[in-house]
XYZ file of C-alpha atoms in Angstrom:
189
model
C 40.814 -74.303 90.085
C 39.728 -71.305 91.005
C 37.241 -68.930 89.263
C 39.902 -66.767 88.104
C 42.405 -69.635 86.715
C 39.410 -71.010 84.722
C 38.518 -67.623 83.281
C 42.311 -66.884 82.023
C 42.376 -69.906 80.436
C 39.589 -69.892 78.521
C 40.422 -66.261 77.416
C 44.033 -68.146 76.843
C 42.724 -70.795 74.848
C 41.152 -68.515 72.256
C 43.956 -65.652 72.095
C 45.923 -68.849 71.264
C 43.952 -70.018 68.543
C 44.035 -66.494 67.113
C 47.705 -66.238 67.264
C 48.083 -69.685 65.889
C 46.098 -68.766 62.946
C 48.150 -65.629 61.927
C 49.481 -66.316 58.570
C 53.501 -65.617 58.301
C 52.363 -62.731 55.763
C 50.079 -61.240 58.245
C 52.227 -60.731 61.235
C 53.182 -56.723 59.864
C 49.683 -56.092 59.156
C 48.059 -52.987 61.059
C 46.244 -53.504 63.999
C 43.642 -51.336 65.211
C 45.902 -49.828 67.824
C 47.664 -47.018 65.893
C 51.239 -47.645 66.813
C 50.979 -51.473 66.800
C 50.992 -54.336 63.906
C 50.035 -57.546 64.760
C 53.062 -58.953 66.119
C 52.798 -55.774 68.054
C 49.746 -56.732 69.763
C 51.299 -60.043 70.430
C 54.262 -58.781 72.317
C 52.673 -55.957 74.108
C 50.530 -59.116 75.703
C 53.742 -61.154 76.196
C 55.199 -58.271 78.061
C 52.441 -57.793 80.219
C 52.421 -61.646 81.300
C 56.003 -61.012 82.352
C 55.148 -57.725 84.110
C 52.752 -59.784 86.299
C 55.182 -62.042 86.849
C 57.483 -59.726 89.071
C 55.493 -59.514 92.110
C 56.138 -63.431 92.737
C 59.650 -63.403 91.871
C 59.217 -64.916 88.576
C 60.758 -64.105 85.106
C 59.650 -64.943 81.606
C 62.474 -65.254 78.618
C 60.021 -64.766 75.846
C 60.871 -66.821 72.264
C 61.404 -64.932 69.140
C 58.186 -66.691 67.370
C 54.731 -65.101 68.405
C 53.073 -68.381 69.362
C 55.839 -70.086 71.284
C 56.264 -66.735 73.286
C 52.532 -66.674 74.041
C 52.749 -70.208 75.264
C 55.450 -69.963 77.624
C 54.102 -66.597 79.027
C 50.664 -68.350 79.349
C 52.359 -71.430 81.143
C 54.068 -68.959 83.333
C 50.968 -67.433 84.489
C 49.022 -70.668 84.735
C 51.631 -71.697 86.994
C 51.223 -68.905 89.458
C 47.397 -69.234 89.029
C 47.970 -72.837 90.035
C 50.272 -72.206 92.942
C 48.376 -70.930 96.019
C 51.203 -69.166 97.643
C 51.881 -67.221 94.265
C 48.432 -66.481 93.424
C 47.813 -65.243 97.096
C 50.634 -62.792 96.645
C 50.002 -59.520 97.475
C 51.632 -56.682 95.983
C 51.266 -52.435 95.259
C 49.730 -52.168 91.865
C 48.473 -49.037 89.987
C 44.854 -50.404 90.690
C 45.958 -50.522 94.331
C 47.173 -53.338 96.860
C 45.814 -56.829 95.455
C 46.729 -60.518 95.038
C 49.029 -61.601 92.037
C 45.628 -63.593 90.886
C 43.507 -60.556 91.075
C 46.075 -58.400 89.152
C 46.641 -61.227 86.575
C 42.288 -61.095 86.367
C 42.249 -57.312 86.081
C 45.219 -57.335 83.646
C 45.921 -59.635 81.236
C 43.209 -62.044 81.487
C 40.898 -58.724 80.553
C 43.919 -57.889 77.476
C 43.380 -61.335 76.111
C 39.798 -60.332 75.385
C 40.536 -56.688 74.132
C 44.027 -57.503 72.247
C 42.352 -60.670 70.863
C 39.866 -58.562 68.883
C 42.642 -56.407 67.938
C 44.420 -59.607 66.356
C 41.423 -60.715 65.073
C 40.682 -57.172 63.114
C 44.405 -56.960 61.924
C 44.434 -60.650 60.488
C 40.841 -61.013 59.368
C 39.731 -63.541 61.645
C 36.328 -63.851 63.503
C 36.180 -60.715 65.624
C 32.985 -61.810 67.950
C 33.949 -61.722 71.666
C 32.648 -64.361 73.889
C 28.943 -62.458 75.646
C 30.205 -63.253 78.908
C 33.626 -61.195 78.432
C 31.899 -58.569 76.821
C 29.359 -58.075 79.817
C 31.762 -58.684 82.322
C 34.457 -55.972 80.640
C 31.210 -53.159 80.251
C 30.669 -53.423 83.720
C 34.217 -52.951 84.845
C 34.942 -49.902 82.011
C 31.664 -48.240 82.999
C 32.076 -48.040 86.805
C 35.719 -46.494 85.803
C 35.653 -43.146 87.553
C 35.768 -40.442 85.242
C 39.030 -38.976 86.772
C 40.896 -42.321 86.360
C 39.398 -43.001 82.862
C 40.558 -39.465 81.739
C 44.362 -41.045 83.351
C 43.725 -43.953 81.258
C 43.395 -42.281 78.080
C 46.428 -40.224 78.645
C 49.516 -41.545 76.687
C 52.378 -42.017 79.669
C 50.046 -41.559 82.779
C 51.321 -45.309 84.004
C 54.751 -44.819 82.527
C 56.516 -44.197 79.642
C 55.016 -45.671 76.429
C 51.989 -46.743 78.452
C 48.540 -46.021 76.790
C 45.792 -47.737 78.536
C 42.798 -46.436 76.314
C 42.167 -44.529 73.412
C 40.090 -41.727 73.110
C 36.173 -43.089 73.196
C 35.174 -43.592 69.434
C 31.300 -42.655 69.156
C 28.904 -45.472 68.888
C 25.003 -45.260 69.024
C 23.392 -46.033 71.925
C 21.484 -48.720 70.234
C 24.332 -50.522 68.949
C 25.532 -54.076 69.950
C 26.852 -53.912 73.631
C 30.612 -55.247 71.612
C 30.337 -52.256 69.579
C 29.979 -49.611 72.720
C 32.053 -51.213 74.554
C 34.888 -51.460 71.778
C 34.219 -47.815 71.032
C 34.045 -46.658 74.992
C 37.975 -48.493 75.380
C 39.151 -46.425 71.987
C 38.573 -48.815 69.228
C 36.082 -48.224 66.084
C 33.886 -51.688 65.934
């Protein structure tokens, strides 16, 4: 199993546990994303999984139940990561030309971490992010050129209705790295 596939599975396990722990009356709770409820967070994650399948000519038909929808989306992504031909299929992405595996790693795998935090915050679950994921996402985020970060913070810059990051939330420099990461990516830690 590749490093990308292992990382995805670990993150998907954590996200799935959070989805499974949401009580029926918590799905409409407000998430840290101003326009999204807890259900919307999961729907976004599932939708983005479907987007990752397009370059490898696969489709996702999500279920109505958030847990089942995520499980089906996860299975489809794992099938791509386990298929050497599909995982190495190249396509043009907003981040440049890359393989399906690389695109999954940089988009939906990273999304599982950040949106896992969103879901945990919305539903009163443990908000702790795995230290290795914090360090990896921090290194990636601080390496984003300022002009690209500005584009990421501009609603609609990558298509109608797409918002990548919110405005930076000021966090003291001595705050834990998780809090600094969340603030940098537009979350109120």
